Amino acid sequence: MTPIVRPTTKVGPYALEIRGVSHRFGQILALDKVSLSVPRGAFVVLLGPNGAGKSTLFALITRLYDNTSGEIRILGQDVRRQPMAALRTLGVVFQSRSLDSDLTLEQNLLYHAALHGIGRRQAKALSAQVLAKVGLAERAGEKVRALSGGQARRVEIARALLHEPSCLLLDEATAGLDVASREDVLRMVRGLVSTQGVGVLWATHLVDEVRGDDCIVLLHKGRVLFSGPAPALLELTQTDSLRTAFLRLVDSSNGGKAHER
Amino acid sequence: MPRRFAVSAYATCLAGIAWREVLRFLHQRERFLAALVRPLVWLFIFAAGFRQVLGVSIIPPYQTYVLYEVFVTPGLVGMIQLFNAMQTSLSMVYDRETGVMRTLLLSPFPRGFLLLSKLTGGVVVSLLQVYVFLLIAYFWEIELPLVGYLTVLPALLLCGLMLGAIALFMSSVIKQLENFAGVMNFVIFPMFFASSALYPLWRIKEANPLLYEICRANPFTHAVELIRFAMYGQLEPTSLLIVLAFTAGFLAAAIYAYNPSKGMLARRGEAG
């Protein structure tokens, strides 16, 4: 499948490029020849119902599972062959929380900085910077367990940005948040795309998180059913609602045809 | 961005991982207390009670008759390291359940290096505990030769790494925190009691030759003997070789287990 989302703002390799990736858990085919790409400075929504394979795909991109078929490149670096170079340019926010709740916000960020080989002085400056960016600078010395769900999410985003990645992956980043916090997180991440030129892959099962001009990759039962701009999805399914378009494609997926625009 | 990290970046990473381990340990005051109370109870109560019952003949590295408290001290130091290693294993399982493990595994540094750094962090914590214990023991009139406090350091590092590597490997096998009680029953206690920590091996041989062979095969016995000799500025070569071999073996097994393509994480379909 040819990636259809073209680089828009910057030249050079894609922030993320996936070609023909499959993955099995025993007899179960979790991903079937998945291909997609995220240009630098673009916001791409990986849309799929629960169990579509989004988290498995994230685990492969981040090398928590080993990718044995196809190719995954982050800023042109193959995740399997050049994991060090690839992971250096990647920031990730996982679906479930991954902060150490016994440590303070700053300590969590300093730990992350050390894991990227960033020296203490620079790490302190960067952590102050990213905490300010997510509006939590004044709470740097508080323990994570004192934060609300939305605030913890913002810290996770700050952490993902600390080593200045070119590609940002967010897996159901608004899960468990109230409407206001969801809007807040989404607005912040979209802002990063326009201000910092980060390529974002935003995985979600919530259609209402998709904006009219977003690029969408629709994943269902491990297969890409559609990839392209949101208006093309509406045109393909002959509807004016993304929700209806999403449901139609998912319902018809047993027929097994993938759509590209 | 350069493809490879400078040596200083590796040092930063190692220091950062060790720093988190120490920080977590210091935050958990009850853990610090428990780590000290356990061996001190053995020293103050158990060893005092057994002083009259268990005579210890002159065996190397001792050059004269020693009190039972003196004999049992290296065993209790080993006990501190053993329990600390299991605590590291528990924290790995906890990290995996809470998702913190993913932060570690997502680091661009080689996974073997990350796991070794995690182990080193655990060893640093155990060293803190051991030296506080030795200080208290000093006031209980268990005085090592002054140089012994220094010569025991490399032995402690090595034994800490070996026990940590065993624990790390176990953490890849343990699926849930709830299973940790089983580890206590089936690994820690047999390892501790079937060793030379509490009684000299010749006494065990007299009592039960089979148990003697089990004790000799137990890596914890060799960790204790390495520490015991090092406390008196001596090297026990057989124990050193065995501890080195077990460290290398279990470290390789742990790195294999945490390898995304080959290890148990992949087979179980867990992403850390």
XYZ file of C-alpha atoms in Angstrom:
533
model
C 0.000 0.000 0.000
C 1.404 3.351 -0.963
C 1.484 5.914 1.783
C -0.743 8.713 0.683
C -0.068 11.370 3.293
C 2.566 13.523 1.670
C 5.131 15.735 3.383
C 3.662 19.178 3.712
C 5.856 21.455 5.733
C 9.381 20.095 5.606
C 11.553 18.227 3.218
C 13.542 15.148 4.178
C 12.434 11.760 5.471
C 9.043 11.114 7.033
C 8.788 11.501 10.791
C 7.389 7.966 10.724
C 7.114 5.503 7.893
C 5.630 2.021 8.176
C 5.589 -0.393 5.275
C 3.983 -3.837 5.187
C 4.161 -4.570 8.900
C 2.442 -7.707 10.184
C 2.437 -9.196 13.651
C 1.087 -12.395 15.154
C 0.336 -13.485 18.702
C 0.434 -17.243 18.211
C -2.351 -18.033 15.748
C -3.908 -14.580 15.979
C -2.958 -12.120 13.275
C -2.902 -8.800 15.150
C -1.582 -6.687 12.266
C -1.823 -7.509 8.587
C 0.570 -5.694 6.233
C -0.001 -2.291 7.774
C 1.458 0.699 5.953
C 1.216 4.358 6.878
C 3.352 7.426 7.061
C 3.492 10.587 9.131
C 5.223 13.565 7.508
C 7.106 16.013 9.667
C 4.828 18.774 10.827
C 1.663 16.733 10.235
C -1.069 15.459 12.530
C -2.203 11.976 11.520
C -5.055 10.245 13.321
C -4.814 6.469 13.699
C -8.473 5.720 14.133
C -9.759 2.320 15.131
C -12.135 0.609 17.529
C -10.815 -1.179 20.616
C -8.750 -4.206 19.640
C -7.987 -2.834 16.169
C -4.241 -3.298 16.719
C -3.271 0.296 17.533
C -1.387 -0.571 20.734
C 0.335 -3.504 19.053
C 1.473 -1.174 16.291
C 2.794 1.250 18.911
C 4.638 -1.578 20.672
C 6.310 -2.458 17.364
C 7.251 1.148 16.589
C 8.732 1.577 20.055
C 10.513 -1.796 19.876
C 8.731 -3.248 22.867
C 7.919 -6.023 20.399
C 10.307 -6.962 17.658
C 9.170 -6.219 14.157
C 9.948 -9.204 11.961
C 8.119 -8.298 8.780
C 7.995 -5.097 6.804
C 9.811 -1.962 7.775
C 9.417 0.790 10.354
C 11.467 3.956 9.959
C 11.608 6.935 12.268
C 13.097 9.935 10.530
C 14.597 7.546 8.005
C 16.206 5.273 10.628
C 15.139 1.639 10.649
C 13.847 0.726 14.105
C 15.177 -2.806 13.847
C 18.575 -2.134 12.322
C 19.345 1.242 13.901
C 17.292 1.199 17.107
C 19.496 3.721 18.918
C 19.268 6.334 16.192
C 15.560 5.680 15.644
C 14.462 5.820 19.288
C 16.414 9.023 19.936
C 14.043 10.957 17.711
C 10.851 9.433 19.067
C 8.575 10.682 21.859
C 5.786 8.446 23.154
C 2.723 8.804 25.342
C 1.244 5.408 26.122
C -2.374 4.579 26.738
C -1.797 3.678 30.386
C 0.114 5.910 32.755
C 3.839 5.361 32.881
C 5.008 7.998 35.353
C 6.546 7.043 38.675
C 3.946 8.348 41.091
C 6.380 8.297 44.043
C 8.680 10.808 42.348
C 8.094 14.496 41.686
C 7.309 15.868 38.236
C 10.850 17.138 37.867
C 12.400 13.870 39.079
C 10.357 11.944 36.506
C 11.592 14.257 33.772
C 15.211 14.101 34.934
C 15.002 10.307 34.916
C 13.703 10.386 31.356
C 16.473 12.827 30.367
C 19.105 10.475 31.796
C 17.597 7.641 29.753
C 18.378 9.769 26.707
C 21.909 10.576 27.883
C 21.123 14.227 28.632
C 23.360 15.678 31.348
C 21.861 16.958 34.588
C 22.284 20.693 34.016
C 20.802 20.608 30.541
C 18.086 18.227 31.748
C 17.015 20.656 34.478
C 16.732 23.482 31.975
C 14.819 21.316 29.495
C 12.447 19.979 32.134
C 11.629 23.526 33.297
C 11.023 24.435 29.664
C 8.671 21.569 28.857
C 6.787 21.874 32.139
C 6.209 25.541 31.354
C 5.009 24.513 27.917
C 2.312 22.273 29.417
C 1.457 24.827 32.097
C 2.779 22.917 35.099
C 6.033 24.728 35.835
C 4.963 25.775 39.303
C 4.206 22.179 40.298
C 7.612 20.752 39.352
C 8.419 19.797 42.946
C 5.145 17.973 43.636
C 4.752 14.236 43.520
C 2.958 12.846 40.498
C 0.374 11.107 42.683
C -0.972 14.562 43.629
C -1.942 15.349 40.020
C -5.297 14.903 38.332
C -5.603 12.610 35.303
C -5.430 15.511 32.859
C -2.399 17.029 34.554
C -0.595 13.673 34.578
C -1.266 13.383 30.861
C 0.272 16.800 30.321
C 3.357 15.709 32.259
C 3.601 12.615 30.049
C 3.427 14.839 26.988
C 6.075 17.123 28.503
C 8.238 14.087 29.100
C 7.768 12.872 25.543
C 8.903 16.282 24.284
C 11.876 16.701 26.604
C 14.488 15.183 24.289
C 13.117 17.225 21.375
C 11.789 14.390 19.192
C 10.805 14.764 15.566
C 8.045 12.206 15.878
C 5.454 11.975 18.611
C 3.226 8.940 19.193
C 0.176 9.228 21.415
C -1.850 6.136 22.166
C -5.363 6.976 23.400
C -3.827 9.962 25.168
C -7.209 11.288 26.290
C -8.438 8.004 27.782
C -10.074 8.569 31.143
C -10.073 12.372 30.873
C -13.090 14.638 31.175
C -14.228 16.630 28.157
C -12.397 19.811 29.119
C -9.101 17.993 29.749
C -9.473 16.114 26.465
C -9.911 19.335 24.549
C -6.984 20.834 26.401
C -4.605 17.950 25.605
C -5.713 17.749 21.993
C -5.311 21.499 21.469
C -1.849 21.391 23.009
C -0.643 18.548 20.771
C -2.067 20.164 17.649
C -0.227 23.311 18.674
C 3.056 21.391 18.774
C 2.573 20.340 15.182
C 2.231 23.889 13.955
C 4.800 25.508 16.248
C 7.531 22.869 16.381
C 7.012 20.904 13.210
C 6.688 17.622 15.095
C 5.075 14.747 13.209
C 2.265 13.335 15.375
C 0.549 9.964 15.174
C -2.544 10.255 17.359
C -4.195 6.901 18.044
C -7.791 7.003 19.180
C -11.116 5.218 18.972
C -13.022 8.489 19.361
C -14.222 9.894 16.037
C -14.967 13.263 17.595
C -11.241 13.826 18.084
C -10.817 13.998 14.301
C -10.876 17.437 12.704
C -12.219 18.036 9.231
C -8.796 18.596 7.679
C -6.934 15.773 9.464
C -5.292 12.873 7.735
C -6.829 9.601 8.892
C -5.557 6.035 8.937
C -8.452 3.738 9.752
C -7.349 0.490 11.349
C -9.700 -2.387 12.002
C -8.876 -5.979 12.950
C -5.231 -5.311 12.194
C -5.836 -3.994 8.681
C -5.771 -0.516 7.232
C -9.246 0.086 5.785
C -8.595 3.618 4.676
C -5.808 6.150 4.688
C -6.123 9.701 3.483
C -7.621 13.100 4.300
C -10.899 13.193 6.215
C -12.839 14.758 3.278
C -11.797 11.842 1.063
C -13.251 9.420 3.624
C -16.562 11.297 3.527
C -16.529 11.234 -0.235
C -15.731 7.530 -0.358
C -18.531 6.583 2.007
C -20.938 9.168 0.567
C -21.767 10.670 3.947
C -21.297 14.030 5.588
C -20.500 12.649 9.016
C -17.154 11.139 9.981
C -18.890 8.995 12.592
C -21.172 7.444 9.972
C -18.272 7.034 7.562
C -16.233 5.293 10.261
C -19.060 2.945 11.195
C -19.815 2.130 7.555
C -16.259 1.173 6.813
C -15.907 -0.862 9.976
C -19.200 -2.641 9.291
C -18.233 -3.452 5.757
C -14.727 -4.568 6.714
C -15.691 -8.239 6.711
C -15.712 -7.871 2.962
C -12.069 -7.047 3.427
C -11.427 -4.263 0.958
C -9.058 -1.489 1.952
C -9.588 2.007 0.597
C -6.961 4.528 -0.331
C -7.293 8.078 -1.423
C 22.021 14.008 15.498
C 24.963 11.545 15.799
C 24.027 7.893 15.599
C 26.052 6.812 18.603
C 26.203 8.157 22.122
C 29.405 9.424 23.712
C 30.785 7.543 26.723
C 29.661 10.420 28.954
C 26.070 9.886 27.782
C 26.299 6.236 28.866
C 27.586 7.401 32.258
C 24.696 9.887 32.519
C 22.209 7.154 31.727
C 23.713 4.737 34.270
C 23.841 7.431 36.953
C 20.240 8.436 36.230
C 18.936 4.886 36.569
C 20.940 4.302 39.770
C 19.773 7.678 41.119
C 16.121 6.684 40.673
C 16.721 3.420 42.543
C 18.356 5.237 45.449
C 15.649 7.901 45.448
C 12.890 5.326 45.563
C 14.685 3.504 48.373
C 15.113 6.671 50.430
C 11.458 7.563 49.903
C 10.426 4.220 51.317
C 11.643 4.629 54.896
C 9.960 1.439 56.069
C 11.888 -0.479 53.420
C 15.148 0.957 54.739
C 14.133 0.040 58.281
C 13.070 -3.486 57.309
C 16.301 -4.014 55.406
C 18.250 -3.242 58.585
C 15.983 -4.800 61.188
C 16.007 -8.207 59.514
C 19.763 -8.897 59.774
C 20.017 -7.097 63.100
C 17.386 -9.372 64.633
C 19.440 -12.334 63.445
C 22.591 -10.795 64.831
C 21.274 -9.600 68.188
C 18.890 -12.441 68.999
C 19.533 -15.506 66.858
C 23.327 -15.341 66.921
C 23.461 -14.507 70.633
C 21.239 -17.464 71.386
C 23.243 -19.848 69.248
C 26.633 -18.661 70.464
C 26.791 -21.400 73.090
C 25.326 -24.138 70.879
C 27.238 -23.717 67.639
C 30.960 -23.827 68.167
C 32.970 -22.733 65.161
C 36.382 -24.326 64.715
C 39.310 -22.460 63.215
C 38.561 -22.391 59.506
C 39.865 -19.974 56.885
C 39.759 -17.035 56.703
C 39.652 -16.967 60.528
C 42.963 -17.505 62.267
C 41.529 -18.112 65.668
C 38.279 -19.168 67.275
C 35.610 -16.608 66.514
C 32.311 -15.865 68.139
C 29.266 -17.106 66.279
C 28.234 -13.484 65.729
C 31.463 -12.885 63.839
C 30.994 -16.022 61.764
C 27.420 -15.190 60.841
C 28.113 -11.540 59.876
C 29.129 -12.245 56.221
C 26.028 -14.430 55.908
C 23.867 -11.586 57.146
C 25.559 -9.198 54.726
C 24.729 -11.711 51.990
C 21.179 -11.822 53.341
C 20.876 -8.048 52.965
C 22.019 -8.314 49.357
C 19.760 -11.284 48.676
C 16.647 -9.549 49.994
C 17.608 -6.324 48.244
C 17.993 -8.193 44.954
C 14.553 -9.687 45.401
C 13.252 -6.212 46.155
C 14.741 -5.132 42.824
C 12.943 -8.027 41.179
C 9.718 -6.953 42.871
C 10.217 -3.379 41.706
C 10.763 -4.611 38.134
C 7.442 -6.462 38.263
C 5.840 -3.379 39.825
C 7.364 -1.163 37.132
C 6.019 -3.486 34.480
C 2.524 -3.440 35.965
C 2.481 0.335 36.364
C 3.984 0.999 32.952
C 7.182 2.638 34.240
C 9.176 -0.204 32.704
C 8.235 1.047 29.227
C 10.012 4.316 29.965
C 13.187 2.356 30.601
C 12.840 0.034 27.618
C 12.103 2.959 25.319
C 15.490 4.489 25.975
C 17.695 4.469 22.876
C 20.572 2.871 24.789
C 21.179 -0.870 24.245
C 18.807 -2.956 26.314
C 21.610 -4.981 27.890
C 23.192 -1.763 29.115
C 19.864 -0.542 30.522
C 19.322 -3.756 32.448
C 22.895 -3.713 33.739
C 22.362 -0.108 34.868
C 19.177 -1.124 36.641
C 21.151 -3.875 38.389
C 23.896 -1.437 39.329
C 21.272 0.852 40.865
C 20.053 -2.054 42.979
C 23.609 -2.870 44.034
C 24.246 0.743 45.094
C 21.162 0.544 47.313
C 22.381 -2.737 48.815
C 25.801 -1.185 49.531
C 24.126 1.592 51.522
C 22.308 -1.012 53.587
C 25.378 -3.207 54.080
C 27.628 -0.412 55.312
C 24.998 0.899 57.741
C 24.633 -2.694 59.019
C 28.402 -3.069 59.404
C 28.525 0.208 61.291
C 25.896 -0.979 63.760
C 27.650 -4.361 63.994
C 30.878 -2.519 64.803
C 29.267 -1.137 67.947
C 28.164 -4.692 68.744
C 31.874 -5.507 68.836
C 32.001 -7.189 65.469
C 35.046 -5.414 64.188
C 36.603 -6.289 60.877
C 40.202 -5.381 60.093
C 40.040 -1.766 58.938
C 41.191 -2.684 55.439
C 38.426 -5.287 55.332
C 35.785 -2.587 55.009
C 37.483 -1.598 51.767
C 38.451 -5.015 50.389
C 34.904 -6.282 50.841
C 33.592 -3.601 48.465
C 34.448 -5.360 45.164
C 33.067 -8.622 46.560
C 29.846 -6.839 47.499
C 29.623 -5.315 44.032
C 30.060 -8.667 42.354
C 27.724 -10.576 44.676
C 25.145 -7.804 44.359
C 25.339 -8.095 40.593
C 24.979 -11.879 40.691
C 21.986 -11.841 43.021
C 20.512 -8.940 41.059
C 20.928 -10.842 37.787
C 19.136 -13.860 39.274
C 16.360 -11.553 40.498
C 16.163 -9.770 37.158
C 15.749 -13.050 35.361
C 13.048 -14.045 37.826
C 11.230 -10.762 37.266
C 10.821 -11.692 33.622
C 9.203 -14.971 34.681
C 6.918 -13.590 37.404
C 3.690 -12.470 35.775
C 2.060 -10.595 38.623
C 2.986 -9.001 41.915
C 0.783 -11.533 43.686
C 3.137 -14.317 42.638
C 5.953 -12.778 44.588
C 5.074 -14.640 47.796
C 5.909 -17.852 45.939
C 9.344 -16.483 45.146
C 9.933 -15.879 48.839
C 9.041 -19.458 49.693
C 10.724 -21.236 46.828
C 13.784 -19.111 46.109
C 14.882 -16.758 48.870
C 14.495 -19.021 51.898
C 16.004 -22.178 50.341
C 18.881 -20.091 48.953
C 19.569 -18.564 52.335
C 19.192 -21.625 54.541
C 20.922 -24.100 52.202
C 24.140 -22.120 52.303
C 27.108 -21.375 54.505
C 25.481 -18.177 55.761
C 24.430 -19.587 59.136
C 26.714 -22.579 59.675
C 30.078 -23.709 58.313
C 29.851 -26.237 55.503
C 31.813 -28.906 57.397
C 29.077 -28.977 60.017
C 26.450 -29.454 57.322
C 28.549 -32.238 55.794
C 28.630 -34.047 59.138
C 24.888 -33.741 59.496
C 23.767 -34.533 55.954
C 26.096 -35.173 52.967
C 23.317 -34.558 50.437
C 22.486 -31.190 51.945
C 26.191 -30.417 51.874
C 26.266 -31.006 48.110
C 23.176 -28.836 47.663
C 24.861 -26.068 49.671
C 27.980 -26.332 47.542
C 25.924 -25.990 44.367
C 24.076 -22.967 45.749
C 25.525 -19.745 44.293
C 24.559 -17.916 47.475
C 27.055 -20.071 49.425
C 29.823 -18.810 47.162
C 28.640 -15.221 47.455
C 28.820 -15.516 51.242
C 32.277 -17.118 51.125
C 33.559 -14.468 48.726
C 32.319 -11.765 51.112
C 33.667 -13.611 54.165
C 37.197 -13.895 52.759
C 37.154 -10.356 51.339
C 36.245 -8.992 54.778
C 39.642 -10.259 55.928
C 41.525 -9.013 52.879
C 41.640 -12.459 51.236
C 40.384 -13.855 47.962
C 38.552 -17.177 47.652
C 39.262 -18.074 43.989
C 36.721 -20.897 43.612
C 33.914 -18.716 44.935
C 35.045 -15.845 42.730
C 34.900 -18.007 39.603
C 31.516 -19.460 40.494
C 30.049 -16.041 41.309
C 31.443 -14.653 38.047
C 29.982 -17.568 36.076
C 26.534 -17.247 37.685
C 26.566 -13.475 37.141
C 27.362 -13.876 33.445
C 24.867 -16.730 32.995
C 21.889 -15.057 34.668
C 22.658 -11.659 33.171
C 22.651 -13.222 29.695
C 19.399 -15.025 30.521
C 17.802 -11.789 31.798
C 18.856 -9.831 28.713
C 17.475 -12.649 26.566
C 14.219 -12.613 28.510
C 13.854 -8.853 28.016
C 14.772 -9.016 24.327
C 11.678 -8.007 22.346
C 12.123 -10.714 19.733
C 13.295 -13.682 21.753
C 12.327 -13.263 25.336
C 9.330 -14.090 27.424
C 7.796 -10.665 26.911
C 7.438 -11.493 23.225
C 6.079 -14.961 23.881
C 3.548 -13.662 26.378
C 2.535 -10.771 24.190
C 3.338 -8.143 26.814
C 4.665 -4.774 25.969
C 6.362 -4.191 29.241
